[in-house]
Amino acid sequence: MRIACLLVPDLPLHAELRASPELNGRPLVITSGPGTRAETIALSREAFVRGVRAGQTLPQARAVCPDIEVRVASPVLERAARETLLDIALSFAPRAELVERASGPFVSEGAVYVDAEGIEALHGSESAFASVLHARAERLGIRGFVAIASSRDLARLVARHLALSLHREHWERREDREAPEPEVTRILAPEDALAFLSPLPIDLLDPDDRTAQALTRFGLQTLRDLLRLPKRDLAARLGPALLDLIARVRGEGRETPLAEPLVRSLEEGLDLDAPIDNLEALSFVFRGLVSRLVERLSLRALGCTELRTTLRLENGARESRRIGVASPCQDERVLLRLLRLDIESRPPTAAIEGVTISSEGVPLAREQLDLFRPRGPSPRELDQTLAELGVICGLERVGTPGLVDDHRPGRFTLKPFGKDKPRSTGEAEWDRSVPRRPRLTLRALRPPSRAEVRVERGRPVSLQSAVSRGEVLTASGPWRTTGQWWSDSTHYAVDHYDIQMSDGTVLRLCFDWRTKWWQIEGLYD
Amino acid sequence: VGAARRIRPVRRSRPPQAGPSKPATRSDALEALLVDLGPQIHRGAAASQEEAAKAPSFLPTGLPELDARLGGGFPSGRLSEICGAPSSGRTALAHCLLSETLARGLLAAWIDLADAFDPASAAATGSDLERLLWVRARSEDEALRSCERLLRTEGFELIFLDLARAMRPEAGIRDVSWLRLARLAASTRTTLIALSNLSGLSGSPKTSDSSQVPVTGSRAELVLEMRSRGARFVGPPSLLDSLETSALLRRHRSRPDGAEISLSITADPS
């Protein structure tokens, strides 16, 4: 089995740089929290060469580098960056596994495993694959190290070694411009594994505190020292945890195949430095979020069909919104326009302190046009139009009208447009030889308009309402409709009249026997 | 699947493979297939710009007399207006045009500021509702934005903008908005039709005078004013049989104004 590990030693730093690319090239530190006692957990190369070190407090860092940029570690950004690693891995192979967050000195590390078995058939060699994997991560603003070995732990150990040892050395040789570029990829053949690992420090294994203290007490510094000692005696003195460490170094652990992750939910978020209360500023925030979301969607060849937005407001409230995108979409402009329209249509109740957008990725659909249908909008364009109309008027107010098998007045349905195949196929069913004649058409009043009706001998003779008022010249009816008599809540009994008013309007009037109300349901027009 | 289903009978009707009629090359075979399928392939399916330009420049209502007076129907890619008083037959005429357009397999949209569209009436007129997009706008702003968005989407042949609200005042859409809508309609060759009450008409629904102006101002290519001439009841028992109306051509950029056609809108056209 061959497994590649893409490892990012300073994930909080890269998470921040993904969201704020303008900080690239600036001395930047990420602190574990707000306040002066928070420690630096990640720092940029520019901060390192100015003398800042991980573990320093903010005042200590400012003492050596007064113009340093400081950001508090954001769990939202870090989670998105961590998931981006998985997306990068899945853009190469269907089997990938995100490494759980480590603790101790490797807390800011992010890593993902990719199935590299047989990968040379696609990329020529494992080395070429490692370079491509590294380059793709770097293109997304994540600088990592790639190692390929015969097990998860070995690959991770090698990548960690590249990151901690060679990378730091390169940073410290900052003045030496002739120095070679640091090695960012390494392929470890199974037969070379022990030779390569032997001189590495034991700390790379990230042993727990008790084991680490014991190993230091015994004077064990490198993996070679550890491997020389008899396993059983060591385990008897230091506990079974040490056996696990040795097995990991020797590659003797049980190596299960990587699983195919089913998670397709993508999320990007941002906590704002200051609350935003205008659309223009918010548009910039949305642009960054959507851009990163679309990048990740395109990595996995997925599209977005529904944008879920969560706004964290200044007054402590949270607003969740759903914006439908009718067909899988990767178009940044379309998604941005939908977000903007949504905010315009339903402005938040207070200034915004944080934004999260998420989407369920679905495979992109191919457009299939039809030679036997008339010209119409392309499916993608139609879907975008429908999505925008849904944002403007509300999804429940846009669609295809449908009839309901129900005698109650004013019943209809509104189905999503274009989901059902039209009944007719076009010109073939269009018979020009039969001339059409206009047919009585009702203009519905929603809701029906209340009316005051004077009745004589059971017939309406005059009417007062907001729609029409005056004498009833002619009345036709009543036509009674009743139903659902077995249920108190849904029982209906209505008398309908078609009446012609003295002002020329022809109305459909009804009397509801349950409420005893006269109402105008609509006008014939 | 649909295409394949249609192609099969054509293949059966082809002459036997042997003999002089057998197509010599693939292009000949394709030519023969296209001749066979000719009536089934819709004109607009793969139309080039030139073909599109040559396409009929009007949408017929299916009412022969009215279409003749309008020069063939409502002008394609133009803004038109059907105005009139309540019960004057505006909606019935609009449904005729809608039904005729949908029957050709084209798509249409109904932007309903009045929230008055009645699916049952449309279905009774013969409209294939699956091809109709109904947008129930709640305000003038929503209606205008929806209309603009639909006009930018190429492929909707006909869009109705129904502004004829029964109880609320007429929508106050500015002249510049109509200008913008008319230009958008022209750019995508979409027929846009405004349904409206004539301004200040509520007091005297039966008649109109020259001071009553269409809501589209001077931007509409065609303005058709519907006039009510009363309702006809038959019986006993008394039944609403028809609305007697007339359509007055108030403006047409390429036809003489003033023509008036009587229409009878019946409960049962058969």
Coordinates of N, CA and C in Angstrom, one line a residue, chain A residues 188-287:
Chain A
L188 N 9.3 7.8 0.1 CA 10.1 6.9 0.9 C 9.7 5.5 0.5
A189 N 10.7 4.8 -0.1 CA 10.5 3.5 -0.5 C 10.5 2.6 0.7
P190 N 9.8 1.4 0.7 CA 9.7 0.6 1.9 C 11.1 0.1 2.4
E191 N 12.0 -0.2 1.4 CA 13.3 -0.7 1.9 C 14.2 0.4 2.5
D192 N 13.9 1.7 2.2 CA 14.7 2.7 2.8 C 14.1 3.3 4.1
A193 N 13.0 2.8 4.5 CA 12.3 3.5 5.6 C 13.1 3.5 6.8
L194 N 13.6 2.3 7.3 CA 14.3 2.3 8.6 C 15.6 3.2 8.5
A195 N 16.3 3.2 7.4 CA 17.5 4.0 7.3 C 17.2 5.5 7.4
F196 N 16.1 5.8 6.8 CA 15.7 7.2 6.7 C 15.2 7.7 8.1
L197 N 14.5 6.8 8.8 CA 13.9 7.3 10.0 C 14.8 7.2 11.2
S198 N 15.8 6.4 11.2 CA 16.7 6.2 12.3 C 17.2 7.5 12.9
P199 N 17.8 8.4 12.2 CA 18.3 9.6 12.8 C 17.3 10.6 13.3
L200 N 16.0 10.4 13.0 CA 15.0 11.4 13.3 C 14.8 11.5 14.8
P201 N 14.5 12.6 15.3 CA 14.2 12.7 16.8 C 12.9 12.1 17.1
I202 N 12.9 11.5 18.4 CA 11.7 10.8 18.8 C 10.5 11.7 18.9
D203 N 10.7 13.0 19.1 CA 9.6 14.0 19.3 C 8.7 14.0 18.1
L204 N 9.2 13.6 17.0 CA 8.3 13.6 15.8 C 7.2 12.6 16.0
L205 N 7.3 11.6 16.8 CA 6.3 10.7 17.1 C 5.1 11.2 17.9
D206 N 5.4 12.4 18.5 CA 4.4 13.1 19.4 C 4.0 12.1 20.5
P207 N 4.9 11.6 21.3 CA 4.5 10.7 22.4 C 3.8 11.5 23.5
D208 N 3.0 10.8 24.3 CA 2.3 11.5 25.4 C 3.4 12.0 26.4
D209 N 2.9 12.9 27.3 CA 3.9 13.5 28.2 C 4.7 12.5 29.1
R210 N 3.9 11.5 29.6 CA 4.6 10.6 30.5 C 5.7 9.8 29.7
T211 N 5.4 9.3 28.6 CA 6.3 8.6 27.8 C 7.5 9.4 27.4
A212 N 7.2 10.7 27.0 CA 8.3 11.6 26.5 C 9.3 11.8 27.7
Q213 N 8.7 12.0 28.9 CA 9.6 12.3 30.1 C 10.5 11.1 30.3
A214 N 9.9 9.9 30.2 CA 10.6 8.7 30.5 C 11.7 8.5 29.5
L215 N 11.4 8.7 28.2 CA 12.4 8.6 27.2 C 13.5 9.5 27.4
T216 N 13.2 10.8 27.8 CA 14.3 11.8 28.0 C 15.2 11.3 29.2
R217 N 14.5 10.7 30.2 CA 15.2 10.3 31.4 C 16.2 9.2 31.0
F218 N 15.8 8.3 30.1 CA 16.7 7.2 29.6 C 17.7 7.7 28.6
G219 N 17.6 9.0 28.2 CA 18.6 9.5 27.3 C 18.4 9.1 25.9
L220 N 17.2 8.7 25.5 CA 16.8 8.3 24.2 C 16.5 9.6 23.4
Q221 N 17.2 9.9 22.3 CA 16.9 11.1 21.5 C 16.4 10.8 20.2
T222 N 16.9 9.7 19.5 CA 16.5 9.5 18.2 C 15.7 8.2 18.1
L223 N 15.1 8.0 16.9 CA 14.4 6.8 16.7 C 15.3 5.6 16.6
R224 N 16.6 5.8 16.2 CA 17.5 4.7 16.2 C 17.7 4.2 17.6
D225 N 17.9 5.1 18.6 CA 18.0 4.8 20.0 C 16.9 3.9 20.5
L226 N 15.7 4.3 20.0 CA 14.5 3.6 20.5 C 14.5 2.2 19.9
L227 N 14.8 2.1 18.6 CA 14.7 0.8 17.9 C 15.7 -0.2 18.4
R228 N 16.8 0.3 18.9 CA 17.9 -0.6 19.4 C 17.5 -1.4 20.6
L229 N 16.7 -0.8 21.4 CA 16.3 -1.4 22.7 C 15.3 -2.6 22.5
P230 N 15.4 -3.5 23.4 CA 14.4 -4.7 23.3 C 13.0 -4.2 23.7
K231 N 12.1 -4.6 22.8 CA 10.7 -4.1 22.9 C 10.0 -4.5 24.2
R232 N 10.2 -5.8 24.5 CA 9.5 -6.3 25.7 C 9.9 -5.6 27.0
D233 N 11.2 -5.4 27.1 CA 11.7 -4.8 28.3 C 11.2 -3.3 28.4
L234 N 11.3 -2.7 27.3 CA 10.8 -1.3 27.3 C 9.3 -1.2 27.6
A235 N 8.6 -2.1 27.1 CA 7.1 -2.0 27.3 C 6.9 -2.3 28.8
A236 N 7.7 -3.2 29.4 CA 7.5 -3.6 30.8 C 7.8 -2.3 31.7
R237 N 8.7 -1.6 31.3 CA 9.1 -0.4 32.1 C 8.2 0.8 31.8
L238 N 7.9 1.0 30.5 CA 7.2 2.3 30.1 C 5.7 2.1 29.7
G239 N 5.3 0.9 29.7 CA 3.9 0.7 29.4 C 3.7 0.4 27.9
P240 N 2.5 -0.1 27.6 CA 2.2 -0.6 26.2 C 2.1 0.6 25.2
A241 N 2.0 1.8 25.7 CA 2.0 2.9 24.7 C 3.2 3.0 23.9
L242 N 4.3 2.5 24.5 CA 5.6 2.6 23.7 C 5.6 1.5 22.6
L243 N 5.0 0.4 22.8 CA 4.9 -0.6 21.8 C 4.2 0.0 20.5
D244 N 3.2 0.8 20.8 CA 2.5 1.4 19.7 C 3.4 2.3 18.9
L245 N 4.3 3.1 19.6 CA 5.2 4.0 19.0 C 6.2 3.2 18.1
I246 N 6.7 2.1 18.6 CA 7.7 1.3 17.9 C 7.1 0.7 16.7
A247 N 5.9 0.2 16.8 CA 5.2 -0.4 15.7 C 5.0 0.6 14.6
R248 N 4.7 1.9 15.0 CA 4.4 2.9 14.0 C 5.7 3.2 13.2
V249 N 6.9 3.2 13.9 CA 8.1 3.5 13.3 C 8.5 2.4 12.3
R250 N 8.3 1.1 12.8 CA 8.7 0.0 12.0 C 7.6 -0.3 10.8
G251 N 6.5 0.4 10.9 CA 5.5 0.2 9.9 C 4.8 -1.2 10.1
E252 N 4.7 -1.6 11.4 CA 4.1 -2.9 11.7 C 2.7 -2.8 12.1
G253 N 2.2 -1.5 12.2 CA 0.8 -1.4 12.6 C -0.2 -1.9 11.5
R254 N -1.4 -2.2 12.0 CA -2.4 -2.7 11.0 C -2.8 -1.5 10.1
E255 N -2.7 -1.7 8.8 CA -3.0 -0.6 7.9 C -4.3 -1.0 7.1
T256 N -5.3 -0.3 7.5 CA -6.6 -0.5 6.8 C -6.7 0.4 5.6
P257 N -7.4 0.0 4.6 CA -7.5 0.8 3.4 C -8.2 2.2 3.7
L258 N -7.8 3.2 3.0 CA -8.5 4.5 3.2 C -10.0 4.3 2.7
A259 N -10.8 5.0 3.4 CA -12.3 5.0 3.0 C -12.6 6.1 2.0
E260 N -13.7 5.9 1.3 CA -14.2 6.9 0.5 C -15.1 7.8 1.3
P261 N -14.8 9.1 1.5 CA -15.6 9.9 2.3 C -16.9 10.3 1.6
L262 N -18.0 10.3 2.3 CA -19.3 10.6 1.6 C -19.7 12.0 1.9
V263 N -19.0 12.7 2.7 CA -19.4 14.1 3.1 C -19.2 15.0 1.8
R264 N -20.3 15.7 1.5 CA -20.3 16.6 0.4 C -20.7 18.0 0.9
S265 N -20.8 18.2 2.1 CA -21.2 19.5 2.6 C -20.0 20.4 2.8
L266 N -20.0 21.5 2.1 CA -18.9 22.4 2.2 C -19.3 23.7 2.9
E267 N -18.4 24.2 3.7 CA -18.8 25.4 4.5 C -17.6 26.4 4.5
E268 N -17.9 27.6 4.4 CA -16.9 28.7 4.5 C -17.5 29.7 5.4
G269 N -16.7 30.3 6.3 CA -17.2 31.3 7.2 C -16.2 32.4 7.5
L270 N -16.6 33.4 8.2 CA -15.7 34.5 8.5 C -16.3 35.2 9.7
D271 N -15.4 35.5 10.7 CA -15.8 36.3 11.8 C -15.3 37.7 11.5
L272 N -16.1 38.7 11.6 CA -15.7 40.0 11.1 C -15.1 40.8 12.3
D273 N -14.1 41.6 12.0 CA -13.4 42.4 13.0 C -14.4 43.5 13.6
A274 N -15.2 44.1 12.7 CA -16.2 45.1 13.1 C -17.5 44.8 12.5
P275 N -18.6 45.0 13.1 CA -19.9 44.7 12.5 C -20.1 45.5 11.2
I276 N -20.8 44.9 10.3 CA -21.1 45.5 9.0 C -22.6 45.7 8.9
D277 N -22.9 47.0 8.5 CA -24.4 47.3 8.4 C -24.7 47.8 7.0
N278 N -23.9 47.6 6.0 CA -24.3 48.1 4.7 C -23.9 47.0 3.7
L279 N -24.7 47.0 2.6 CA -24.6 45.9 1.6 C -23.3 45.9 0.9
E280 N -22.8 47.1 0.6 CA -21.6 47.2 -0.2 C -20.4 46.4 0.5
A281 N -20.3 46.8 1.8 CA -19.2 46.1 2.6 C -19.4 44.6 2.7
L282 N -20.7 44.3 2.8 CA -21.0 42.9 3.0 C -20.7 42.1 1.7
S283 N -20.9 42.8 0.5 CA -20.7 42.2 -0.8 C -19.2 41.7 -0.9
F284 N -18.3 42.5 -0.3 CA -16.9 42.1 -0.3 C -16.7 40.8 0.5
V285 N -17.3 40.8 1.6 CA -17.2 39.6 2.5 C -17.8 38.4 1.7
F286 N -18.9 38.6 1.1 CA -19.6 37.5 0.4 C -18.6 37.0 -0.8
R287 N -18.0 38.0 -1.4 CA -17.2 37.7 -2.6 C -16.1 36.7 -2.2

